[in-house]
Short mmCIF file of C-alpha atoms in Angstrom, two decimals:
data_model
loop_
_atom_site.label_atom_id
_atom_site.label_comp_id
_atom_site.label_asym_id
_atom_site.label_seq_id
_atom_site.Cartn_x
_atom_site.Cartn_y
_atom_site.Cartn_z
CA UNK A 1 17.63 3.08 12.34
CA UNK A 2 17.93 3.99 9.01
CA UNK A 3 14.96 1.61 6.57
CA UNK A 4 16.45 -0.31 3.40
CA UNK A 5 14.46 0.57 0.44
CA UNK A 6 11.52 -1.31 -0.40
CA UNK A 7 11.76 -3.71 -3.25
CA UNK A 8 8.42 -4.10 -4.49
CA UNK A 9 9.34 -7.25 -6.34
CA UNK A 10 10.47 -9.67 -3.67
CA UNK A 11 7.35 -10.28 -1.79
CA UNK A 12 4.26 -12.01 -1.84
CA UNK A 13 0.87 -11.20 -3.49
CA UNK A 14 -2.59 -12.79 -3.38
CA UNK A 15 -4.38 -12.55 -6.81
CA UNK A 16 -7.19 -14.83 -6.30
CA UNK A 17 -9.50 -16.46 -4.40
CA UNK A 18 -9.12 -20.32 -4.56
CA UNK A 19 -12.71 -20.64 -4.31
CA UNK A 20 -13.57 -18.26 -7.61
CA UNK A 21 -11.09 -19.84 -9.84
CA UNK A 22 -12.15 -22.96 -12.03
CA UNK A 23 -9.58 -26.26 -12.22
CA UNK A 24 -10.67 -26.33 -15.58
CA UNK A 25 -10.78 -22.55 -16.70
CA UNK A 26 -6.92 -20.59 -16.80
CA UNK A 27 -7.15 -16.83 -15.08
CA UNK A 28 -5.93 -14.19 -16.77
CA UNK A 29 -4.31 -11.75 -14.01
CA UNK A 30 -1.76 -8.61 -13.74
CA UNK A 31 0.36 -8.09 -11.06
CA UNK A 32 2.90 -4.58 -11.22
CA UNK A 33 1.97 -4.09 -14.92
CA UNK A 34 2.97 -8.16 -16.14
CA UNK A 35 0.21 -10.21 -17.76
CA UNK A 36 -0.30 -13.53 -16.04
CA UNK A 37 -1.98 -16.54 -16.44
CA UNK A 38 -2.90 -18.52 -13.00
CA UNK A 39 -4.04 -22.13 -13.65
CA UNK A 40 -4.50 -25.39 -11.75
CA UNK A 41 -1.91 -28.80 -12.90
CA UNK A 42 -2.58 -31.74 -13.37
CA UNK A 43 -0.96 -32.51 -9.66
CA UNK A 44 -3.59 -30.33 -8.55
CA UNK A 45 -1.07 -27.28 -8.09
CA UNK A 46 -2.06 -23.57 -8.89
CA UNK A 47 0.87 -22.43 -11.02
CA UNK A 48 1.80 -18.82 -12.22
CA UNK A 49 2.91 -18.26 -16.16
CA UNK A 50 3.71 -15.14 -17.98
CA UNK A 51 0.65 -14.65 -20.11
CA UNK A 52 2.39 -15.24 -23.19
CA UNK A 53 3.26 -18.40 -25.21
CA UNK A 54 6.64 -18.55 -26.50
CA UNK A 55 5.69 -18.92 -30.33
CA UNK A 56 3.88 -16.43 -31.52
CA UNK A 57 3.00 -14.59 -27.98
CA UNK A 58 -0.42 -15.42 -27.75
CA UNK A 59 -2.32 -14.95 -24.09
CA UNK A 60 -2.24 -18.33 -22.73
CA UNK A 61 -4.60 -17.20 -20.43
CA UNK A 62 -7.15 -17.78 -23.79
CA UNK A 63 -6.16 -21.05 -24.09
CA UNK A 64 -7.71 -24.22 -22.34
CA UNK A 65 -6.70 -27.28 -19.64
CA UNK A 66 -6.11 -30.62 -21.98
CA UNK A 67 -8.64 -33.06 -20.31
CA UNK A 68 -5.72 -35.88 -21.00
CA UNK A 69 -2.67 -34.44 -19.22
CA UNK A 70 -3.82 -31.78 -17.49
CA UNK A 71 -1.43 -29.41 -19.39
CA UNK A 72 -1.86 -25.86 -20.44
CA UNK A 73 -2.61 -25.58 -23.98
CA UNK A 74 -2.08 -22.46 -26.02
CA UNK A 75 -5.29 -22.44 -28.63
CA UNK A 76 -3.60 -20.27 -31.27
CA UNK A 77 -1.35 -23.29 -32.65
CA UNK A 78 -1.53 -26.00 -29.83
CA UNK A 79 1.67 -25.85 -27.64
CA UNK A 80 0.90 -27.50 -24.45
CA UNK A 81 2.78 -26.76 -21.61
CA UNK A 82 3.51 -28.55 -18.12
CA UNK A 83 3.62 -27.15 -14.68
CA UNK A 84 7.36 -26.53 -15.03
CA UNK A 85 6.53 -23.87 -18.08
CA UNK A 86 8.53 -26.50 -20.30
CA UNK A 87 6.58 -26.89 -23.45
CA UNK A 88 5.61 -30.78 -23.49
CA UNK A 89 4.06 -30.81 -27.14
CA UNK A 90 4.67 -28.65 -30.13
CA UNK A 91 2.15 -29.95 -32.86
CA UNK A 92 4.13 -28.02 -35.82
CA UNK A 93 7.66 -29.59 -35.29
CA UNK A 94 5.63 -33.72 -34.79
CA UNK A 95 4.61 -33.08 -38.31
CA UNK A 96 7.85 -32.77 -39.34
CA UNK A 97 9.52 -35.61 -37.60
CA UNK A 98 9.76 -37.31 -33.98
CA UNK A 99 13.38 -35.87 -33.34
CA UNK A 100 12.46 -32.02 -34.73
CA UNK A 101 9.56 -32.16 -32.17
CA UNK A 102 12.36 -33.47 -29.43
CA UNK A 103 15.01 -30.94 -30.55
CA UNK A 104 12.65 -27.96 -30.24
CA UNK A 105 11.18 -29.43 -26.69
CA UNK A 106 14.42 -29.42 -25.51
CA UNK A 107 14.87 -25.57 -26.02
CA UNK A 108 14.83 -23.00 -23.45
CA UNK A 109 13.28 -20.96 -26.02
CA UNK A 110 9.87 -23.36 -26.12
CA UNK A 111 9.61 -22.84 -21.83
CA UNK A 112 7.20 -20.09 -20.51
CA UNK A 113 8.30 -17.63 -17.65
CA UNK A 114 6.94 -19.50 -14.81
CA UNK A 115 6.22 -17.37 -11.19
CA UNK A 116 6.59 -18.89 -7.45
CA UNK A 117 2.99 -19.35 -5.99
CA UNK A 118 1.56 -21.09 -3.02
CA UNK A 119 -1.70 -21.26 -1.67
CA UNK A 120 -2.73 -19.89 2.04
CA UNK A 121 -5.69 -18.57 3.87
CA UNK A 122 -7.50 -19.65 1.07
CA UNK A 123 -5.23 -17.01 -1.58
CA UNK A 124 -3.07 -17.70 -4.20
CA UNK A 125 -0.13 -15.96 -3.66
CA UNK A 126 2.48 -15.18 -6.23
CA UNK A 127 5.94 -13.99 -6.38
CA UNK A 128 6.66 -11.36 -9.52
CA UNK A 129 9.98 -12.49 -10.12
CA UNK A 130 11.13 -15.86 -12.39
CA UNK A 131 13.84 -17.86 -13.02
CA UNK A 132 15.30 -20.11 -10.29
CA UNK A 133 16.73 -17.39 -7.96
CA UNK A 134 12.60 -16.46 -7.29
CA UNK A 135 12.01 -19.55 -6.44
CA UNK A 136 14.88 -19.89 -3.95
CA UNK A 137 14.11 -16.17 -2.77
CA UNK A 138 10.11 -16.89 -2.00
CA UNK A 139 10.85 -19.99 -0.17
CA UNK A 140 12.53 -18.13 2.46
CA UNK A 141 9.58 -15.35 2.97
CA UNK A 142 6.63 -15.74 3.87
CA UNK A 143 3.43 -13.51 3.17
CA UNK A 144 1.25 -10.86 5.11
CA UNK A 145 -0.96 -12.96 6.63
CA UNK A 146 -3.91 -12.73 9.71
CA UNK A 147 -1.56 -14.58 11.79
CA UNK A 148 -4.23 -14.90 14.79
CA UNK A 149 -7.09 -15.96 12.24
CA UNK A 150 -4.26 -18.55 11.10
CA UNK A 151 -3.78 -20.18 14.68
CA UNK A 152 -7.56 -19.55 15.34
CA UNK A 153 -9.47 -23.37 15.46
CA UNK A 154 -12.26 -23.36 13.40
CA UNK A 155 -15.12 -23.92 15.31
CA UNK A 156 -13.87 -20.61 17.22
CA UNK A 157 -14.55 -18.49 14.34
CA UNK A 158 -18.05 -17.36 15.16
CA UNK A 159 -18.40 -15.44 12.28
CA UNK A 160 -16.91 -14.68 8.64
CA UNK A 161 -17.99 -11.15 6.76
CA UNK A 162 -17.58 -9.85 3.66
CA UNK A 163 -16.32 -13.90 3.09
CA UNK A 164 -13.51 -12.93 0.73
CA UNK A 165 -14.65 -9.88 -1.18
CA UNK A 166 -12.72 -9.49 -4.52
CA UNK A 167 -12.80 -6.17 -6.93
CA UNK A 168 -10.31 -4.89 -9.03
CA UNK A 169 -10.25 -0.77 -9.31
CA UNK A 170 -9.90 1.61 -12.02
CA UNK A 171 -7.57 3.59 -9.03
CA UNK A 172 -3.50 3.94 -8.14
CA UNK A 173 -2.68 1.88 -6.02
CA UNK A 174 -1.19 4.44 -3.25
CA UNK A 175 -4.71 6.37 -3.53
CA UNK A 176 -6.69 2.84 -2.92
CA UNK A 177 -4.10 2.11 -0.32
CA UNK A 178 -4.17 5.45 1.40
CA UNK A 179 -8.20 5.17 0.93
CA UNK A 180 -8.59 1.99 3.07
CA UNK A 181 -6.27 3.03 5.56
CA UNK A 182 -8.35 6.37 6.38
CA UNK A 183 -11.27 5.68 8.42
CA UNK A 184 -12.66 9.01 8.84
CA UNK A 185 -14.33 8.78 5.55
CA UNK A 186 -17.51 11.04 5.56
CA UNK A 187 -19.76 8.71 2.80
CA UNK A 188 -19.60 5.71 5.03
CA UNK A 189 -21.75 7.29 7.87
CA UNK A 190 -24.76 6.14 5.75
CA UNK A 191 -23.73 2.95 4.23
CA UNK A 192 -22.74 1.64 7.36
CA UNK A 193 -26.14 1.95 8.78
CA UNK A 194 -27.39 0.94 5.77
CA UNK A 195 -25.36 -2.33 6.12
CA UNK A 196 -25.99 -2.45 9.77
CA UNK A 197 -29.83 -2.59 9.17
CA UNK A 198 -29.52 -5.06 6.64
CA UNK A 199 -28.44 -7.77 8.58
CA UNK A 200 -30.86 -6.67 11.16
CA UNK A 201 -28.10 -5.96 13.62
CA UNK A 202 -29.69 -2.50 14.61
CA UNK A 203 -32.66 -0.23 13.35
CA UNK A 204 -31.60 2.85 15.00
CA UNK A 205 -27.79 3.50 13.82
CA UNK A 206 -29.29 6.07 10.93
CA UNK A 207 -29.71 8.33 14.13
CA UNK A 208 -27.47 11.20 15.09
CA UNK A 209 -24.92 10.42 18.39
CA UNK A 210 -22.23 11.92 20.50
CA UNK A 211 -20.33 9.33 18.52
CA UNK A 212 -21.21 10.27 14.72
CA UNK A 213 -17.92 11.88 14.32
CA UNK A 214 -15.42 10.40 16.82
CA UNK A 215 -12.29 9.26 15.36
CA UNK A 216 -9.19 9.55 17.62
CA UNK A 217 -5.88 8.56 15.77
CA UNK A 218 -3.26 7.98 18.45
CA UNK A 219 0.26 6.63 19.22
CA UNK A 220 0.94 6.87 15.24
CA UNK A 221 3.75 4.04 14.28
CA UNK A 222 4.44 3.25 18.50
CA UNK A 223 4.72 -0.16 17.85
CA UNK A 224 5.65 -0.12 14.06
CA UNK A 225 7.39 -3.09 13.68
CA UNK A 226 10.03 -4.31 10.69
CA UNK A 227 8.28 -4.49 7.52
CA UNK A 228 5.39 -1.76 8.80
CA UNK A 229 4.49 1.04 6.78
CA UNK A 230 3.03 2.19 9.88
CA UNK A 231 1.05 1.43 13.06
CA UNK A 232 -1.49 3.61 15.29
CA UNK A 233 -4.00 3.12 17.90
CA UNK A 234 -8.13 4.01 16.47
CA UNK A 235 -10.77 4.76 18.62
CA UNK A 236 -14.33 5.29 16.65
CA UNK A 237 -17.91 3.43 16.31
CA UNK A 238 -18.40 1.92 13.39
CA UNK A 239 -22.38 2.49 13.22
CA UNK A 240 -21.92 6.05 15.10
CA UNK A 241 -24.65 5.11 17.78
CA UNK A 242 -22.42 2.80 20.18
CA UNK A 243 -19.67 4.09 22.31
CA UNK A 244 -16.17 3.84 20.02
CA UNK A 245 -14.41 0.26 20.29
CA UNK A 246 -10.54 0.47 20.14
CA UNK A 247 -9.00 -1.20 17.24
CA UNK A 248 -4.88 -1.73 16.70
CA UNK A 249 -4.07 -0.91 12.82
CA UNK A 250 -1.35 -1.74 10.73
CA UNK A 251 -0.71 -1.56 7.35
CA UNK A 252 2.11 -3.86 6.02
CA UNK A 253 3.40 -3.35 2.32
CA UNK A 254 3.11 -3.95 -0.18
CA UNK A 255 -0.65 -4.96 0.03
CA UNK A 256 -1.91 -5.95 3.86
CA UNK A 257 -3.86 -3.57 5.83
CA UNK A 258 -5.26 -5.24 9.13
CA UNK A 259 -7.51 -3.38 11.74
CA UNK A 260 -7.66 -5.81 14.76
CA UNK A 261 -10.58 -5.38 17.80
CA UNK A 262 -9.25 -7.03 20.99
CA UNK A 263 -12.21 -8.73 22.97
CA UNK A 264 -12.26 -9.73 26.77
CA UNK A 265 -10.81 -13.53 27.52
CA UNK A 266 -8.35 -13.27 23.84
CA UNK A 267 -11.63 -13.13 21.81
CA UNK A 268 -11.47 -10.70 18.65
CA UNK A 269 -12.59 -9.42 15.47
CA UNK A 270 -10.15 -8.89 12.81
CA UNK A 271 -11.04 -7.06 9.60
CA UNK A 272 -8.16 -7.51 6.71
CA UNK A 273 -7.85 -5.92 3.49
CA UNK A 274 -5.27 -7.25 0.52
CA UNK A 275 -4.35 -4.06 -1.60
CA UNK A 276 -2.75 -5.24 -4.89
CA UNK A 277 -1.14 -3.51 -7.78
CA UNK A 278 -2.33 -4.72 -10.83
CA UNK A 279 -0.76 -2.27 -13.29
CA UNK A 280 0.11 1.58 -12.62
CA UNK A 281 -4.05 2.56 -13.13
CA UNK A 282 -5.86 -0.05 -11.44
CA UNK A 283 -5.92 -1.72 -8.32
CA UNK A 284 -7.30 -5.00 -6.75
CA UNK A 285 -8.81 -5.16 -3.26
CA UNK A 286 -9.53 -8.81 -1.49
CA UNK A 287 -11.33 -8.14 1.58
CA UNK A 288 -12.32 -10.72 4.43
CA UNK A 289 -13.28 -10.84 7.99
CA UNK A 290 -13.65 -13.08 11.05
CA UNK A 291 -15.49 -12.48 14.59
CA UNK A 292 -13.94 -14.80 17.34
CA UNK A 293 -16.25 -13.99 19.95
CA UNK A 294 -19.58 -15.55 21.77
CA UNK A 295 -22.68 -14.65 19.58
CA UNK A 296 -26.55 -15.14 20.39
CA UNK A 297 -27.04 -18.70 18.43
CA UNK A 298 -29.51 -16.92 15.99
CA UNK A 299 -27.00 -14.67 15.06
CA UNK A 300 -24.41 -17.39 14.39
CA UNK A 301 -27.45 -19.67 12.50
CA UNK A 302 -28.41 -16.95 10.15
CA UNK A 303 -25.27 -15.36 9.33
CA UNK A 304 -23.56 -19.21 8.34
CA UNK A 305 -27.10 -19.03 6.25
CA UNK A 306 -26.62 -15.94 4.28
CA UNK A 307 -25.83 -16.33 1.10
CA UNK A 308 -22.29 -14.64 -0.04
CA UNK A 309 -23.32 -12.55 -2.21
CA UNK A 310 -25.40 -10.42 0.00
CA UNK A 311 -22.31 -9.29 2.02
CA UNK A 312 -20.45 -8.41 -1.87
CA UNK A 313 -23.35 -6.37 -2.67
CA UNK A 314 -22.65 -4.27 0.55
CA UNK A 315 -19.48 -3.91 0.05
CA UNK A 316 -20.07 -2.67 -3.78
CA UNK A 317 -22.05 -0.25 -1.99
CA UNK A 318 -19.34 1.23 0.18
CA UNK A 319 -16.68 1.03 -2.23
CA UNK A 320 -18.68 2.79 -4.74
CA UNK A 321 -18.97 5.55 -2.52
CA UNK A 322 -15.27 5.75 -2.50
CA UNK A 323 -15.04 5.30 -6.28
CA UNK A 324 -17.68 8.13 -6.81
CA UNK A 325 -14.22 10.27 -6.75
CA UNK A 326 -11.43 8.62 -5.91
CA UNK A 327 -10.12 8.62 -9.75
CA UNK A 328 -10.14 12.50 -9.79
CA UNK A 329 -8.51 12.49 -6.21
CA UNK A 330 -5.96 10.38 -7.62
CA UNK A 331 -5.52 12.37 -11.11
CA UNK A 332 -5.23 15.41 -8.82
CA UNK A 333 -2.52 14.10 -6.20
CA UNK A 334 -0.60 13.21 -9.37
CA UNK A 335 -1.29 16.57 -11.53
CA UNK A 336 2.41 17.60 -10.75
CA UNK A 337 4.85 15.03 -11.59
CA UNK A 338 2.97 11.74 -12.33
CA UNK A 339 3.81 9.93 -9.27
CA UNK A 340 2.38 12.28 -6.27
CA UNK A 341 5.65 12.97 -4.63
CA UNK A 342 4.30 16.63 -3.95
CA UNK A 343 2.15 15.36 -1.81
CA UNK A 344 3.75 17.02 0.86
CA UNK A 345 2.53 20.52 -0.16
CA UNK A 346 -1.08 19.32 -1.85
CA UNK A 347 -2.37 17.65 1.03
CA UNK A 348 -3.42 19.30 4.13
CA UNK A 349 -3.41 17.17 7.33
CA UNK A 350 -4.56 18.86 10.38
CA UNK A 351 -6.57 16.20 12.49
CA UNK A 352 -5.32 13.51 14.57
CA UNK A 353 -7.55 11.43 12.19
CA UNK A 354 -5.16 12.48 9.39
CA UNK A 355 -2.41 10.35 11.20
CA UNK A 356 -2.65 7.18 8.93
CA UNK A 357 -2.51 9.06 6.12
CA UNK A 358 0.43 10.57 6.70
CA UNK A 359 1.90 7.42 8.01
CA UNK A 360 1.21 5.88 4.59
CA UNK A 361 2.34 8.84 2.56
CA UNK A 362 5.74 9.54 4.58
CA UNK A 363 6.70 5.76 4.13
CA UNK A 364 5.14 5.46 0.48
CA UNK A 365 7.57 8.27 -0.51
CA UNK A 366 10.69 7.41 1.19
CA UNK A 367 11.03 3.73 1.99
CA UNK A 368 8.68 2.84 -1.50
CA UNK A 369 10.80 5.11 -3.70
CA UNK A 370 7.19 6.61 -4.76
CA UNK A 371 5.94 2.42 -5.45
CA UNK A 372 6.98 0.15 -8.41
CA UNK A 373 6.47 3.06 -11.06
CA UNK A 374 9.04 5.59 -9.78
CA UNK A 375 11.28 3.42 -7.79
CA UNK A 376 12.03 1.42 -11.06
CA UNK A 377 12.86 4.52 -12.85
CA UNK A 378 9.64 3.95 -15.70
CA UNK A 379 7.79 7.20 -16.84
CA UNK A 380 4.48 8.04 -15.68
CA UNK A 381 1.83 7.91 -17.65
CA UNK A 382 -1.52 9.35 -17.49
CA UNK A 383 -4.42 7.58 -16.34
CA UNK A 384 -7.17 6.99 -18.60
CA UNK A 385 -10.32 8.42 -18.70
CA UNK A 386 -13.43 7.01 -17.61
CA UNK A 387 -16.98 7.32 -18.26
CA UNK A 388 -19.32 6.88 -15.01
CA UNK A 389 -20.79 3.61 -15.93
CA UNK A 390 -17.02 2.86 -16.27
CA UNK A 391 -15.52 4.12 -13.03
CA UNK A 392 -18.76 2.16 -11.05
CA UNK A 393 -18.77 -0.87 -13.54
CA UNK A 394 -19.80 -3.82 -10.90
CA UNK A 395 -20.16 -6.37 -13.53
CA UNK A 396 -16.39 -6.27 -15.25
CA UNK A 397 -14.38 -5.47 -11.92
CA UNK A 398 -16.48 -8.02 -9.88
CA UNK A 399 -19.25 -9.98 -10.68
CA UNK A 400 -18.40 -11.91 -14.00
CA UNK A 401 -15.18 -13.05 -11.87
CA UNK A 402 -17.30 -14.07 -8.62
CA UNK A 403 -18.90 -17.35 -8.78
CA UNK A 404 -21.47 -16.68 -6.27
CA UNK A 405 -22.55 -13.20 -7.55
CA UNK A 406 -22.74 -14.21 -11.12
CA UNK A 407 -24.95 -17.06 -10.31
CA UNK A 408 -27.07 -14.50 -8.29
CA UNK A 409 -27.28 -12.55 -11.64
CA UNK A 410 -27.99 -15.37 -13.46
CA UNK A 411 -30.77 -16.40 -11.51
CA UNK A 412 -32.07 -12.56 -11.10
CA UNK A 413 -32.21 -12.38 -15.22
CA UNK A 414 -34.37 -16.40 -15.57
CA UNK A 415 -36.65 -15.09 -12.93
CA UNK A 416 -37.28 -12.19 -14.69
CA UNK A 417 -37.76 -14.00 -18.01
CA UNK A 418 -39.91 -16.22 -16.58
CA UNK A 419 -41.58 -13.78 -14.49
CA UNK A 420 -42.89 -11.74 -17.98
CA UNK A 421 -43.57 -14.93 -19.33
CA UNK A 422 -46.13 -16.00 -16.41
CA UNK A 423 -48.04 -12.32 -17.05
CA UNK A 424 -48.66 -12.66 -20.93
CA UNK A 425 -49.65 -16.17 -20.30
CA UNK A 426 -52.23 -14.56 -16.95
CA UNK A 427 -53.23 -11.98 -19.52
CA UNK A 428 -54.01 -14.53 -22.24
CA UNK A 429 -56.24 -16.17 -19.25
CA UNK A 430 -58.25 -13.89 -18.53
CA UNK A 431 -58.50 -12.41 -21.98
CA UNK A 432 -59.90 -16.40 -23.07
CA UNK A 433 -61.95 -15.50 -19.79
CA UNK A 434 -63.53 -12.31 -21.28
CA UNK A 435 -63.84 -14.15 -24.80
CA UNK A 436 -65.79 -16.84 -23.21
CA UNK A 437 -68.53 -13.92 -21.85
CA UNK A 438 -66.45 -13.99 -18.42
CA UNK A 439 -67.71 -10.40 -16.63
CA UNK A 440 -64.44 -8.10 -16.49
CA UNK A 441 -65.16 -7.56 -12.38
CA UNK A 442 -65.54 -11.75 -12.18
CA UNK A 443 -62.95 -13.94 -10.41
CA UNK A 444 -62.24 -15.54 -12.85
CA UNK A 445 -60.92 -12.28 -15.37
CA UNK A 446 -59.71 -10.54 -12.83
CA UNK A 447 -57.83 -12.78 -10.75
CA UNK A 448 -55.36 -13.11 -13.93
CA UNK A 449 -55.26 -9.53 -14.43
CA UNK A 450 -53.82 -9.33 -11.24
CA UNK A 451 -51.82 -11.84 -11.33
CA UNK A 452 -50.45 -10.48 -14.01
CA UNK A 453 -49.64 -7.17 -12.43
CA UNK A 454 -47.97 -8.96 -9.52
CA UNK A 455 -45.73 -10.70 -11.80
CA UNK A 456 -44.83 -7.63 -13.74
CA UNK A 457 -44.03 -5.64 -10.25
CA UNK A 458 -41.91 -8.24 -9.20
CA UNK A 459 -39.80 -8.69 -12.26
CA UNK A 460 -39.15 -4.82 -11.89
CA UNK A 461 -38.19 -5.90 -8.72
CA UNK A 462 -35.60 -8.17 -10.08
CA UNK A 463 -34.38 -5.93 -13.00
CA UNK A 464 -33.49 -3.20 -9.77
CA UNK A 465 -31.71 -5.96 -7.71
CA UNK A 466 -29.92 -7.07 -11.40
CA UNK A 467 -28.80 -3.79 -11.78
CA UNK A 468 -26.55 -3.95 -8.12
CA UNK A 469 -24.50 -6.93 -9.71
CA UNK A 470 -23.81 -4.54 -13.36
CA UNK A 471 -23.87 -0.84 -12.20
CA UNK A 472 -25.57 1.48 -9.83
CA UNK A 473 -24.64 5.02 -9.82
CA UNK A 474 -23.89 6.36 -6.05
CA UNK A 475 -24.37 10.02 -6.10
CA UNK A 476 -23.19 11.62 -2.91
CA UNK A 477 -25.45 15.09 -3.18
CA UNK A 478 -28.80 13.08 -3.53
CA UNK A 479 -27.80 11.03 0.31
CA UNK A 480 -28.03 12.16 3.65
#
């Protein structure tokens, strides 16, 4: 059966996390190339503007939430806006009289593009089209979503990783896409035991197995169903010391990519990744998963206990490994005609483990007339270029947006502070000490001395952890 093309603007996106956005705070957003400004009513409702105001085409998105109507106020000049997008107060036009003020409210000119959005799993989801024929299209579609984690009851969720991971990409997204959808990734042999011994859940997957470098790809788009990019069947181990588990994959445009573990007795694990184009250069990746299985009670105690921000930090680490050069894979794949349709004759495939990718690449290409860029008929344009520190910046394309890491940074940077602060005032002890005829081997000079050493040794500590929420380099010649 022949596929109708994909229209990449009449569908669903999630671009945020309800739990990282502020009520009080609007969030400045792209989706496909459009600025947008995501902000919370006064009816409690996360609504969706173009990030521009209507009189002089300021960013809304630098504006502020009136504390007296809960309206959306431009700062530039003071329009305030309701949820509708209709301007509800236009400070210029009062001054000159009640009816000019009226008159000029009453103008389709004064209203801001408004966008569909509703809230599920936790996501804001928007829909990149306005006027009132979006919001009559979105009603009737509904987004990718986990549908097993959705009928799941709570207290059968065991456990919740990477608890809504959230970085946006200096990457296309068909690379990102294509990048997440290929588990046979070399770099991750290492970070995944390096996240498997951090949460203590084995000390001995750093060791070579039979199973380092299974990856069986099979039954490639069997049970691709409508609205599939494409399904297969993937047998590996995740920390390459266990026998493989079997997994079901799908990926499900234009952002869901879902690899599903059944269990014995309907018990599963479900790992789900949101892939979302933010403009034709970068790309946003939310990132969550659930285990619906029996776990030890420990397990299940001190998992609930971690902190979030320990799971972000691993996942920083993986995707950096993927970042390290991922933006020269993509300028490569796209060295031709701007848009990678040659991919055909640049990439070689020979594995079974290549399947997804071509499964991604033979839909991206034909059904996705080439994504949003190309099937819209725009001109491609070349991707910018980026310094390391720029590629791997943590801080800008995570943490400052992440509520839980930034207060983890926050905390990291007073610690230190006060952390050199407690060794000059241990060094002024003992020096008083000394100046009081103290002997410099006594208790009572040295025990600040070292004190003082500890403290220093520990806030290098905390400048090295600091550094994992800003930037850390991942060079892949200098790891195993």
């Amino acid at each position: 059966m022949q596929e109708e093309p994909f229209v990449w603007t009449k569908h669903w996106y999630p671009l945020a996390v309800v739990e990282d956005l502020n009520p009080q705070k609007p969030f400045a957003t792209k989706l496909l190339g459009k600025d947008l400004v995501i902000w919370q009513d006064a009816d409690k409702q996360w609504r969706c503007f173009e990030d521009i105001c209507p009189h002089r085409l300021a960013p809304l998105s630098q504006g502020r939430i009136e504390p007296s109507d809960g309206s959306l106020q431009c700062s530039y000049h003071g329009w305030r806006f309701g949820g509708s997008g209709a301007a509800i107060a236009i400070p210029q036009a009062a001054h000159d009289s009640p009816q000019s003020e009226r008159t000029s409210l009453a103008s389709k000119r004064s209203c801001v593009a408004t966008y569909p959005v509703q809230v599920q799993l936790g996501l804001v989801w928007v829909w990149p089209e306005s006027g009132p024929h979006a919001f009559i299209e979105s009603s009737a579609e509904q987004p990718a979503l986990n549908q097993r984690v959705k009928e799941v009851a709570p207290e059968d969720v065991a456990l919740t990783t990477n608890q809504n991971f959230v970085r946006d990409f200096p990457v296309a997204y068909d690379i990102l896409f294509e990048n997440i959808s290929d588990q046979a990734r070399h770099c991750h042999y290492t970070l995944t035991s390096f996240a498997s011994m951090f949460l203590l859940w084995t000390v001995l997957s750093h060791l070579a197995s039979q199973w380092a470098n299974h990856f069986e790809v099979t039954n490639l788009n069997k049970d691709k169903g409508p609205g599939d990019a494409y399904t297969y069947d993937l047998e590996w181990s995740p920390d390459a010391i266990k026998p493989p588990i079997n997994q079901k994959v799908k990926g499900v445009p234009p952002a869901y990519i879902e690899y599903f573990t059944p269990k014995e007795d309907g018990k599963f694990t479900a790992l789900w990744f949101y892939v979302i184009p933010l403009d034709e250069h970068s790309t946003r990746v939310i990132n969550h998963a659930v285990v619906v299985q029996p776990l030890p009670k420990l397990v299940k105690v001190l998992a609930a206990a971690r902190p979030r921000w320990i799971d972000h930090l691993l996942l920083n680490e993986i995707f950096d490994g993927d970042m390290a050069y991922l933006a020269q894979a993509s300028a490569n794949s796209k060295r031709r005609d701007g848009f990678g349709n040659s991919w055909a004759q640049d990439y070689y495939l020979p594995a079974r483990a290549d399947g997804s990718v071509l499964g991604w690449r033979k839909w991206y290409h034909k059904q996705g007339g080439g994504g949003f860029w190309e099937a819209s008929g725009r001109e491609a344009t070349p991707a910018p270029v980026l310094t390391r520190e720029q590629l791997l910046d943590r801080y800008h394309q995570h943490t400052q947006n992440c509520p839980a890491c930034s207060k983890a940074l926050q905390q990291l940077r007073t610690g230190r502070k006060q952390l050199l602060g407690l060794a000059a005032a241990l060094l002024l002890a003992a020096a008083a000490q000394l100046g009081r005829g103290a002997p410099p081997i006594s208790v009572a000079a040295a025990a600040p001395v070292l004190g003082a050493l500890a403290s220093v040794w520990l806030s290098e500590k905390f400048a090295g952890w600091q550094a994992k929420f800003v930037y850390s380099d991942y060079d892949h010649t200098a790891r195993d």
